[in-house]
Amino acid sequence: MEKESNNQLPKWNNGWGVRHSQILLYFSCVSVVYTLRMNLSVAVVAMTTSTTKNVPLGPAEKALVLSSLFWGYGLLQTILGNLGRKTNSVRVLSCCILASAVLSMAIPLAAIHFGAVGIIVVRVLIGILQGGVYPNINNLLSMWAVPQEKSVLAPLVYNGVASGIFIAMIGSGFLAERFGWPSIFYSSGILGIVVGGLLLYFGKCSPSDHKGISKEEQEFMRNSLGENPLETMRKLPVPWKKILTSVPVITLTITQFCSSWGFWTIGTLTPSYMSGVLHFDIESDGFLSSLPPLTSVLLSFLFTLISMKTKDLIPPLYAKFMWNSIGMYGCASALIALAYTQDKTIAVALITVGGGVTIASNLGFQTNHIDLSPNFSGILYSFTNSVANFASIFGPLLSTYLVKDIGDLHEWRIVFLLSAAILVLGNTCFLFWGTAQMQEWNEGKIKEAQIE
């Protein structure tokens, strides 16, 4: 039986604790990381239409610069995740955020002087650095999200994705219209430096490292997570063979790949669709493109509340199936309808709802890594996310190849239907072969280490 359903686990009801402050800090990290990732989606439209600092980019070059962040994204994920696991996840994560923020501020200079090549070089470097974000976030979650609260706190951190995209979309349109498109990168870069600095100063790897934690909360977490979980995680060898041959891990990888395909294809190309097919100006484009992540932010509160209220009514595995289906099947349904509508209002509504409901997957497959193996959750995420990274690259590239004329609805129809089919495939695999049961190779290694 999973720990989440174990009634013998200790309870601690003194309200807000140090662990919640840490979770809020990780939420801020994910938010700013996605602001740095998505700022180019609106900026690439603004920089090609600017009358003062114009950067001429054709459709193929736009696709390349939009996908370039992911070219190196998978290169160091496992290395940076394991480095954090063995040393200090907070420091590794802070360095990744701070360095990518500084690089983001260099994009205007690179774009103006070197065009597409300059943007691509900087974005590739940002992608390499951001490869260390999610693995180390998972390392930290396994130390701070106790089993009793894991189903709520872990998705809360991942909800930072919607928050970051919303900030990027609505902020980018406003900044580009009033201060010029370079301000998009300067603003998001400064925000990244602030958040990275806060993490470096206030972030801690585990309760035992935090001097401000109360004795009651520390005892509660020790009883929930075990004695010295950080030291145990640091010294365990990675069971690579068992991980790579695990059916739940393979299933999770397929699901994450399909989700990334749909998410990044729509996320990066929505501004172009809004501009080409719906004929909105750059500020309206930024505002309307921000509606799906805004809807996601609002729905995240509703979904989290429902999840908390139904926690004891629905078994953990079936809850994950339900939320993942809402996220992936829901988005697929909206994309199918979008492929056949020519009404502006309906199109915006479908993009808003379809993009918004994807947040439900945070209560599904996104937190499954910690379910399968708390001790190797960072390693699992580095592996599944590295594979999913190929979808982040080829999804937008293939879509741009299919859409030669951004004003042609029929070409967009192929993109939407293809993305919908891939989302359906991913969730169907998860329903058939997914599990929320902790894997034996996680517990087995702990026992071996204790015997030694």
Coordinates of C-alpha atoms in Angstrom, one line a residue:
M1 CA 0.0 0.0 0.0
E2 CA 1.2 3.5 -0.8
K3 CA 2.4 5.8 2.0
E4 CA -0.2 8.3 1.1
S5 CA -3.0 6.1 2.2
N6 CA -1.3 4.9 5.4
N7 CA -3.3 6.1 8.4
Q8 CA -0.4 5.4 10.7
L9 CA 1.6 8.3 9.4
P10 CA 2.0 11.1 12.0
K11 CA -0.1 14.3 11.6
W12 CA 1.0 17.9 12.3
N13 CA -1.7 20.5 12.0
N14 CA 0.0 23.7 13.1
G15 CA -0.6 25.5 9.9
W16 CA 2.1 27.1 7.8
G17 CA 5.5 25.5 8.3
V18 CA 9.0 25.9 6.9
R19 CA 8.3 23.2 4.4
H20 CA 5.6 25.3 2.9
S21 CA 7.9 28.3 2.5
Q22 CA 10.4 26.0 0.7
I23 CA 7.6 24.8 -1.6
L24 CA 6.6 28.4 -2.4
L25 CA 10.2 29.1 -3.2
Y26 CA 10.4 26.2 -5.7
F27 CA 7.1 27.4 -7.2
S28 CA 8.8 30.8 -7.8
C29 CA 11.7 29.0 -9.4
V30 CA 9.6 27.1 -11.9
S31 CA 7.6 30.2 -12.7
V32 CA 10.7 32.3 -13.5
V33 CA 12.2 29.4 -15.5
Y34 CA 9.2 29.3 -17.8
T35 CA 9.1 33.1 -18.1
L36 CA 12.7 32.9 -19.4
R37 CA 11.7 30.0 -21.7
M38 CA 8.5 31.6 -23.2
N39 CA 9.6 35.2 -23.5
L40 CA 10.7 34.5 -27.1
S41 CA 7.3 33.3 -28.2
V42 CA 5.9 36.8 -28.3
A43 CA 9.2 38.6 -28.8
V44 CA 9.9 36.7 -32.1
V45 CA 6.8 38.3 -33.5
A46 CA 7.7 41.7 -32.2
M47 CA 11.3 41.7 -33.4
T48 CA 10.3 40.8 -37.0
T49 CA 7.7 43.6 -37.2
S50 CA 9.6 46.3 -35.3
T51 CA 10.4 49.5 -37.3
T52 CA 13.4 50.5 -35.2
K53 CA 15.2 47.3 -34.1
N54 CA 14.1 44.9 -36.8
V55 CA 15.5 41.4 -36.9
P56 CA 14.4 39.8 -40.2
L57 CA 13.5 36.1 -39.6
G58 CA 11.7 33.9 -42.1
P59 CA 9.3 31.1 -41.0
A60 CA 12.0 28.5 -41.0
E61 CA 14.3 30.7 -38.9
K62 CA 11.5 31.4 -36.5
A63 CA 11.0 27.7 -36.0
L64 CA 14.7 27.2 -35.4
V65 CA 15.1 30.0 -32.8
L66 CA 11.9 28.8 -31.0
S67 CA 13.1 25.2 -30.8
S68 CA 16.8 26.0 -30.1
L69 CA 16.4 26.1 -26.3
F70 CA 15.7 22.4 -26.4
W71 CA 18.7 21.4 -28.6
G72 CA 21.0 21.2 -25.6
Y73 CA 18.3 20.8 -23.0
G74 CA 18.8 17.1 -22.5
L75 CA 22.6 17.1 -22.6
L76 CA 23.4 17.7 -18.9
Q77 CA 20.0 16.8 -17.3
T78 CA 21.2 13.6 -15.8
I79 CA 24.6 15.0 -14.9
L80 CA 23.2 18.1 -13.2
G81 CA 20.5 16.1 -11.5
N82 CA 22.9 13.6 -10.1
L83 CA 25.3 16.4 -9.1
G84 CA 22.6 18.0 -7.0
R85 CA 21.6 14.7 -5.5
K86 CA 25.2 13.9 -4.5
T87 CA 26.1 17.5 -3.4
N88 CA 23.7 20.4 -2.9
S89 CA 20.6 20.6 -5.1
V90 CA 19.8 24.2 -4.0
R91 CA 23.2 25.5 -5.2
V92 CA 23.0 23.7 -8.5
L93 CA 19.4 24.9 -9.1
S94 CA 20.4 28.5 -8.2
C95 CA 23.3 28.5 -10.5
C96 CA 21.2 27.2 -13.4
I97 CA 18.6 29.9 -12.9
L98 CA 21.0 32.8 -12.4
A99 CA 23.2 31.9 -15.4
S100 CA 20.2 31.4 -17.7
A101 CA 18.7 34.8 -16.5
V102 CA 22.0 36.6 -17.4
L103 CA 22.1 34.9 -20.8
S104 CA 18.5 35.9 -21.5
M105 CA 19.5 39.5 -21.1
A106 CA 22.1 39.0 -23.8
I107 CA 19.6 38.0 -26.4
P108 CA 18.8 41.5 -27.8
L109 CA 22.5 42.2 -28.4
A110 CA 22.9 38.7 -30.0
A111 CA 19.8 39.2 -32.2
I112 CA 20.6 42.7 -33.5
H113 CA 24.2 41.9 -34.3
F114 CA 24.1 38.2 -35.4
G115 CA 20.5 37.6 -36.3
A116 CA 19.0 34.1 -36.0
V117 CA 22.5 32.6 -35.3
G118 CA 23.0 34.8 -32.3
I119 CA 19.7 34.0 -30.8
I120 CA 20.2 30.3 -31.4
V121 CA 23.6 30.2 -29.7
V122 CA 22.3 32.0 -26.6
R123 CA 19.1 29.9 -26.4
V124 CA 21.1 26.7 -26.7
L125 CA 23.2 27.7 -23.7
I126 CA 20.1 28.6 -21.7
G127 CA 18.6 25.2 -22.6
I128 CA 21.7 23.4 -21.4
L129 CA 21.6 25.2 -18.1
Q130 CA 17.9 24.8 -17.6
G131 CA 18.3 21.1 -18.0
G132 CA 19.3 21.0 -14.3
V133 CA 16.1 22.6 -13.1
Y134 CA 13.5 19.9 -12.9
P135 CA 15.8 17.1 -11.7
N136 CA 16.9 19.2 -8.8
I137 CA 13.4 20.4 -8.1
N138 CA 12.5 16.7 -7.8
N139 CA 15.4 16.1 -5.5
L140 CA 14.3 18.9 -3.2
L141 CA 10.6 17.8 -3.3
S142 CA 11.5 14.4 -2.1
M143 CA 13.0 16.1 1.0
W144 CA 10.3 18.6 1.7
A145 CA 7.0 17.2 0.4
V146 CA 5.9 14.7 3.1
P147 CA 3.7 11.8 2.0
Q148 CA 0.6 13.2 3.7
E149 CA 0.9 16.4 1.6
K150 CA 2.7 15.2 -1.5
S151 CA -0.4 15.0 -3.7
V152 CA -1.0 18.8 -3.1
L153 CA 2.5 20.3 -2.6
A154 CA 4.2 18.7 -5.6
P155 CA 1.6 19.7 -8.1
L156 CA 1.6 23.2 -6.6
V157 CA 5.3 23.6 -7.5
Y158 CA 4.6 22.4 -11.1
N159 CA 1.7 25.0 -11.3
G160 CA 4.5 27.5 -11.6
V161 CA 4.6 26.5 -15.3
A162 CA 1.3 28.2 -15.9
S163 CA 2.2 31.2 -13.8
G164 CA 5.5 31.7 -15.6
I165 CA 3.9 31.4 -19.1
F166 CA 1.2 33.8 -18.1
I167 CA 3.7 36.4 -16.9
A168 CA 5.7 35.9 -20.1
M169 CA 2.8 36.2 -22.5
I170 CA 0.9 39.1 -21.0
G171 CA 4.1 41.0 -19.9
S172 CA 5.9 40.5 -23.3
G173 CA 3.1 42.0 -25.3
F174 CA 2.8 45.0 -23.0
L175 CA 6.6 45.6 -22.9
A176 CA 7.1 45.2 -26.6
E177 CA 4.4 47.7 -27.4
R178 CA 5.6 50.4 -25.0
F179 CA 9.3 49.9 -24.5
G180 CA 10.4 47.8 -27.5
W181 CA 11.0 44.1 -27.7
P182 CA 14.5 44.1 -26.0
S183 CA 12.8 45.1 -22.8
I184 CA 11.1 41.6 -22.7
F185 CA 14.5 39.9 -22.2
Y186 CA 15.9 42.6 -19.8
S187 CA 12.8 42.4 -17.5
S188 CA 12.6 38.6 -17.4
G189 CA 16.4 38.4 -16.9
I190 CA 16.2 40.7 -13.8
L191 CA 13.3 38.7 -12.5
G192 CA 15.4 35.5 -12.8
I193 CA 18.3 37.0 -11.0
V194 CA 16.0 38.1 -8.1
V195 CA 14.4 34.6 -7.8
G196 CA 17.8 32.8 -8.2
G197 CA 19.3 35.0 -5.5
L198 CA 16.4 34.3 -3.1
L199 CA 16.7 30.6 -3.6
L200 CA 20.5 30.7 -2.9
Y201 CA 19.9 32.6 0.3
F202 CA 16.8 31.0 1.7
G203 CA 16.7 27.6 0.1
K204 CA 17.8 24.5 2.0
C205 CA 18.3 20.9 0.9
S206 CA 16.5 19.3 3.8
P207 CA 14.9 20.0 7.2
S208 CA 18.1 19.1 9.0
D209 CA 19.8 22.0 7.1
H210 CA 17.3 24.6 8.1
K211 CA 18.1 26.4 11.3
G212 CA 14.7 28.1 11.6
I213 CA 12.6 25.0 11.6
S214 CA 10.7 24.2 14.8
K215 CA 11.4 21.1 16.7
E216 CA 7.8 19.9 16.3
E217 CA 7.9 20.3 12.5
Q218 CA 11.4 18.7 12.3
E219 CA 10.1 15.7 14.3
F220 CA 7.0 15.4 12.2
M221 CA 9.1 15.4 9.0
R222 CA 11.6 12.9 10.5
N223 CA 8.7 10.5 11.3
S224 CA 7.2 11.0 7.9
L225 CA 10.3 10.7 5.7
G226 CA 12.6 8.6 7.9
E227 CA 15.9 9.3 9.6
N228 CA 18.5 11.2 7.5
P229 CA 16.7 10.8 4.1
L230 CA 19.1 13.3 2.5
E231 CA 22.2 11.3 3.5
T232 CA 20.5 8.1 2.3
M233 CA 19.7 9.6 -1.1
R234 CA 23.2 10.9 -1.5
K235 CA 25.0 7.6 -1.0
L236 CA 22.7 5.3 -2.9
P237 CA 24.0 4.1 -6.3
V238 CA 21.6 4.6 -9.2
P239 CA 20.0 1.3 -10.4
W240 CA 20.2 2.2 -14.0
K241 CA 19.3 -1.2 -15.4
K242 CA 16.2 -1.5 -13.3
I243 CA 15.1 2.1 -14.1
L244 CA 15.6 1.7 -17.9
T245 CA 13.8 -1.7 -18.0
S246 CA 10.9 -0.6 -15.7
V247 CA 7.5 -0.7 -17.4
P248 CA 6.1 2.1 -15.2
V249 CA 9.1 4.3 -16.1
I250 CA 8.8 3.5 -19.9
T251 CA 5.1 4.3 -19.7
L252 CA 5.8 7.6 -17.9
T253 CA 8.4 8.5 -20.5
I254 CA 5.9 7.9 -23.4
T255 CA 3.3 10.0 -21.6
Q256 CA 5.7 12.8 -20.9
F257 CA 6.9 12.8 -24.5
C258 CA 3.4 13.1 -25.9
S259 CA 2.4 15.7 -23.4
S260 CA 5.5 17.8 -24.3
W261 CA 4.7 17.5 -28.0
G262 CA 1.3 19.0 -27.5
F263 CA 2.3 21.5 -24.9
W264 CA 5.3 23.0 -26.7
T265 CA 3.8 22.9 -30.2
I266 CA 0.8 24.9 -29.1
G267 CA 2.7 27.0 -26.6
T268 CA 5.3 28.3 -29.0
L269 CA 3.1 28.6 -32.1
T270 CA -0.1 30.1 -30.6
P271 CA 1.2 33.7 -31.0
S272 CA 1.9 33.0 -34.7
Y273 CA -1.6 31.4 -35.1
M274 CA -3.2 34.5 -33.4
S275 CA -1.3 36.8 -35.7
G276 CA -1.6 34.9 -39.0
V277 CA -5.1 33.4 -38.9
L278 CA -7.0 35.5 -36.3
H279 CA -5.2 38.8 -37.4
F280 CA -4.6 40.2 -33.9
D281 CA -2.0 42.9 -33.3
I282 CA 1.1 42.3 -31.2
E283 CA -0.3 43.6 -27.9
S284 CA -3.6 41.8 -28.4
D285 CA -1.6 38.7 -29.5
G286 CA 0.4 38.8 -26.2
F287 CA -2.8 39.3 -24.1
L288 CA -4.8 36.6 -25.8
S289 CA -1.8 34.2 -25.7
S290 CA -1.8 34.7 -22.0
L291 CA -5.4 33.5 -21.5
P292 CA -4.5 29.8 -21.5
P293 CA -1.9 30.0 -18.8
L294 CA -4.2 32.4 -16.8
T295 CA -6.9 29.8 -17.1
S296 CA -4.4 27.2 -15.9
V297 CA -3.5 29.3 -12.9
L298 CA -7.2 29.7 -12.0
L299 CA -8.0 26.0 -12.6
S300 CA -5.0 24.9 -10.6
F301 CA -6.7 26.3 -7.4
L302 CA -10.0 24.6 -8.3
F303 CA -8.3 21.3 -9.2
T304 CA -6.1 21.4 -6.1
L305 CA -9.2 22.0 -3.9
I306 CA -11.1 19.2 -5.5
S307 CA -8.0 16.9 -5.1
M308 CA -7.8 17.7 -1.4
K309 CA -11.5 17.1 -0.8
T310 CA -11.6 13.8 -2.7
K311 CA -8.2 12.5 -1.4
D312 CA -9.8 9.9 0.9
L313 CA -12.5 9.0 -1.6
I314 CA -10.5 8.2 -4.7
P315 CA -7.5 5.8 -4.6
P316 CA -4.2 7.6 -5.6
L317 CA -3.8 5.7 -8.9
Y318 CA -7.3 6.4 -10.1
A319 CA -7.0 10.0 -9.1
K320 CA -3.9 10.3 -11.3
F321 CA -5.7 8.6 -14.1
M322 CA -8.7 11.0 -13.8
W323 CA -6.6 14.2 -13.6
N324 CA -4.3 13.1 -16.4
S325 CA -7.3 12.3 -18.7
I326 CA -8.8 15.8 -18.0
G327 CA -5.5 17.4 -18.9
M328 CA -4.5 15.4 -22.0
Y329 CA -7.9 14.2 -23.4
G330 CA -9.4 17.6 -22.6
C331 CA -6.7 19.5 -24.5
A332 CA -6.9 17.0 -27.4
S333 CA -10.7 17.6 -27.7
A334 CA -10.2 21.3 -27.8
L335 CA -7.6 21.0 -30.6
I336 CA -9.9 18.8 -32.7
A337 CA -12.6 21.4 -32.4
L338 CA -10.2 24.2 -33.1
A339 CA -9.1 22.5 -36.3
Y340 CA -12.5 23.0 -37.8
T341 CA -13.7 26.4 -36.5
Q342 CA -13.3 29.7 -38.4
D343 CA -15.0 31.8 -35.7
K344 CA -12.5 34.1 -33.9
T345 CA -14.4 34.0 -30.6
I346 CA -14.8 30.3 -30.6
A347 CA -11.1 29.8 -31.6
V348 CA -9.9 32.0 -28.7
A349 CA -12.2 30.1 -26.3
L350 CA -11.0 26.7 -27.5
I351 CA -7.3 27.8 -27.2
T352 CA -8.0 29.2 -23.7
V353 CA -9.9 26.1 -22.4
G354 CA -7.6 23.6 -24.2
G355 CA -4.5 25.2 -22.9
G356 CA -6.0 25.8 -19.5
V357 CA -7.0 22.2 -18.7
T358 CA -3.5 20.9 -19.3
I359 CA -2.7 22.0 -15.7
A360 CA -4.7 18.9 -14.5
S361 CA -1.8 16.7 -15.7
N362 CA 0.3 18.2 -12.8
L363 CA -1.9 16.0 -10.6
G364 CA -1.3 13.1 -12.9
F365 CA 1.9 12.0 -14.6
Q366 CA 4.0 15.1 -13.6
T367 CA 4.2 13.9 -9.9
N368 CA 4.5 10.2 -10.8
H369 CA 8.4 10.3 -10.6
I370 CA 8.2 10.8 -6.8
D371 CA 5.6 8.1 -6.5
L372 CA 7.7 5.5 -8.2
S373 CA 11.0 6.4 -6.4
P374 CA 11.4 9.2 -3.9
N375 CA 15.2 8.5 -3.7
F376 CA 15.7 8.6 -7.5
S377 CA 12.9 11.0 -8.5
G378 CA 15.5 13.6 -9.8
I379 CA 17.2 10.9 -11.9
L380 CA 13.9 9.6 -13.2
Y381 CA 12.8 13.1 -14.2
S382 CA 16.2 13.7 -15.9
F383 CA 15.7 10.6 -18.0
T384 CA 12.0 11.0 -18.9
N385 CA 12.4 14.8 -19.6
S386 CA 15.5 14.2 -21.7
V387 CA 13.5 11.9 -24.0
A388 CA 10.5 14.2 -23.9
N389 CA 12.9 17.0 -25.0
F390 CA 12.9 15.5 -28.5
A391 CA 9.2 16.3 -28.7
S392 CA 9.9 19.8 -27.6
I393 CA 12.3 20.2 -30.6
F394 CA 10.6 18.3 -33.3
G395 CA 7.0 19.2 -32.5
P396 CA 7.4 23.0 -33.3
L397 CA 9.8 22.2 -36.2
L398 CA 7.5 19.7 -37.9
S399 CA 4.5 22.1 -37.3
T400 CA 6.4 25.0 -38.9
Y401 CA 7.3 22.7 -41.9
L402 CA 3.6 21.8 -42.2
V403 CA 2.5 25.5 -41.9
K404 CA 4.2 27.3 -44.7
D405 CA 1.7 30.1 -44.7
I406 CA 0.7 31.1 -41.2
G407 CA -2.6 32.6 -42.6
D408 CA -3.7 29.2 -44.0
L409 CA -6.2 27.6 -41.7
H410 CA -6.1 24.3 -43.5
E411 CA -2.4 23.9 -42.8
W412 CA -2.9 24.7 -39.1
R413 CA -5.6 22.0 -39.1
I414 CA -3.0 19.3 -39.8
V415 CA -0.9 20.6 -36.9
F416 CA -3.9 20.6 -34.4
L417 CA -5.1 17.2 -35.4
L418 CA -1.6 15.7 -35.2
S419 CA -1.0 17.2 -31.7
A420 CA -4.4 15.9 -30.6
A421 CA -3.7 12.4 -31.8
I422 CA -0.3 12.4 -29.9
L423 CA -1.9 13.6 -26.7
V424 CA -4.6 10.8 -26.9
L425 CA -1.8 8.2 -27.5
G426 CA 0.2 9.4 -24.4
N427 CA -2.7 9.4 -22.0
T428 CA -4.0 6.0 -23.2
C429 CA -0.6 4.5 -22.5
F430 CA -0.7 5.9 -19.0
L431 CA -4.2 4.5 -18.4
F432 CA -3.1 1.0 -19.4
W433 CA 0.3 0.7 -17.9
G434 CA 0.8 3.6 -15.4
T435 CA 1.1 3.0 -11.6
A436 CA 1.5 5.1 -8.5
Q437 CA 3.1 2.2 -6.5
M438 CA 6.6 2.8 -5.2
Q439 CA 9.0 0.5 -7.1
E440 CA 11.0 -2.3 -5.3
W441 CA 14.3 -1.0 -6.5
N442 CA 13.8 2.2 -4.5
E443 CA 13.2 0.3 -1.2
G444 CA 15.6 -2.5 -2.0
K445 CA 18.6 -0.1 -2.3
I446 CA 17.7 1.6 1.0
K447 CA 17.7 -1.8 2.8
E448 CA 21.1 -2.7 1.3
A449 CA 22.5 0.7 2.4
Q450 CA 21.2 0.2 6.0
I451 CA 22.7 -3.3 6.1
E452 CA 26.1 -1.9 5.1

